[in-house]
Short mmCIF file of C-alpha atoms in Angstrom, two decimals:
data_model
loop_
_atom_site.label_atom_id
_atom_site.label_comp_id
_atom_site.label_asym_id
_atom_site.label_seq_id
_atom_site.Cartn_x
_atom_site.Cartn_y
_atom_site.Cartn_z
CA UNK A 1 -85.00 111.28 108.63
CA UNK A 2 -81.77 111.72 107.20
CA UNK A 3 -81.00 113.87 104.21
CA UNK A 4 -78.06 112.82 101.71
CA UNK A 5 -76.41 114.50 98.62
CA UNK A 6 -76.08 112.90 95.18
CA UNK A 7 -73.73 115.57 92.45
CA UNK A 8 -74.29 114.05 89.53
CA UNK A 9 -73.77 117.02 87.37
CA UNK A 10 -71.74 115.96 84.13
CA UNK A 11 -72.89 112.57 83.65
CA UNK A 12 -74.84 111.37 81.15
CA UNK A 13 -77.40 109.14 81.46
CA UNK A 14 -77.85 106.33 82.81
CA UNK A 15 -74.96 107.33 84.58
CA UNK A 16 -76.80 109.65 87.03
CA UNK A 17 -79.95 107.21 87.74
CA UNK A 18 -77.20 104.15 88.28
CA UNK A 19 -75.10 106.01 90.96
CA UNK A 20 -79.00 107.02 92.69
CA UNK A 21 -79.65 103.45 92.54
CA UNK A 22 -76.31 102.37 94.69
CA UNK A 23 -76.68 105.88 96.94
CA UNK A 24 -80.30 104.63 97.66
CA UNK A 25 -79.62 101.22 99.04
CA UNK A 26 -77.95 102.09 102.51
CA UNK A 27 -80.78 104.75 103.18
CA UNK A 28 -83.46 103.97 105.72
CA UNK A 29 -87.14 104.42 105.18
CA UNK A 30 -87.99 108.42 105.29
CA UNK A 31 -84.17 109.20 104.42
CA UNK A 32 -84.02 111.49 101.48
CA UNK A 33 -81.89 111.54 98.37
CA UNK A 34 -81.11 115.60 97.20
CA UNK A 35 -79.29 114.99 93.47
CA UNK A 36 -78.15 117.66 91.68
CA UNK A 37 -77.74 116.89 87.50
CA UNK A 38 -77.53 118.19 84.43
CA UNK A 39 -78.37 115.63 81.62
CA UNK A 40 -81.64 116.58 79.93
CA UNK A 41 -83.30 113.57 80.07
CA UNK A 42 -82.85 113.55 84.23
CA UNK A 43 -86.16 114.72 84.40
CA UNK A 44 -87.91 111.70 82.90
CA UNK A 45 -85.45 109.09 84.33
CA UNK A 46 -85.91 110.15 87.89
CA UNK A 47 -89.76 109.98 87.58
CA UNK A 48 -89.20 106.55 85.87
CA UNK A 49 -86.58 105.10 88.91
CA UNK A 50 -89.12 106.28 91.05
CA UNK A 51 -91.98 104.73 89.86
CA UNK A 52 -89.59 101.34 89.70
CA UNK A 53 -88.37 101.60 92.71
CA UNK A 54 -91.54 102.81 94.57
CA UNK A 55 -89.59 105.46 96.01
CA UNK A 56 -91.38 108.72 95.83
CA UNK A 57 -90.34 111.81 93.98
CA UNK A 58 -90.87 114.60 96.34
CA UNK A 59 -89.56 117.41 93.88
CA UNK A 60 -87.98 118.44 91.05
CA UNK A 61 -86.93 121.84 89.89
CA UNK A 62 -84.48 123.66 87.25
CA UNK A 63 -82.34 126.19 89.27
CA UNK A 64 -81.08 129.83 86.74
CA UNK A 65 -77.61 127.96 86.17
CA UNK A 66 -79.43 125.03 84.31
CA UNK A 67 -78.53 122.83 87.31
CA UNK A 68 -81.85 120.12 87.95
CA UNK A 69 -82.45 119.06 91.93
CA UNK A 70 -84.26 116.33 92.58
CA UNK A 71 -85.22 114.92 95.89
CA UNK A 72 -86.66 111.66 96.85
CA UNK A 73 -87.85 110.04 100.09
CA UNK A 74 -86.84 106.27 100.44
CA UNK A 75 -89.90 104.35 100.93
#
């Protein structure tokens, strides 16, 4: 398992869920997928790609400076 960083802070949507989509495609099965963002509506797209993609959304959390990391294992 590999682990790979996404900073998609700034971007607005679907700006942030586009750029997972291309970061996601060299990965190998297990590799994970840390993004950091900052649009609001992150939360809900991420779950949504995931559920598209059939990648699975290991977690999500909202760190004191507002900044939201999300991690998810290539299936």
């Amino acid at each position: 398992m590999a682990e790979h960083f996404l900073d998609a802070t700034g971007l607005k949507c679907p700006i942030p869920v586009l750029r997972a989509r291309k970061s996601m495609k060299p990965l190998v099965a297990g590799d994970e997928l840390v993004i950091h963002a900052t649009d609001p509506s992150a939360l809900l797209d991420f779950k949504n790609f995931c559920e598209a993609t059939g990648d699975e959304l290991l977690s999500s959390e909202v760190r004191e400076d507002d900044v939201m990391v999300f991690r998810i294992r290539k299936n």
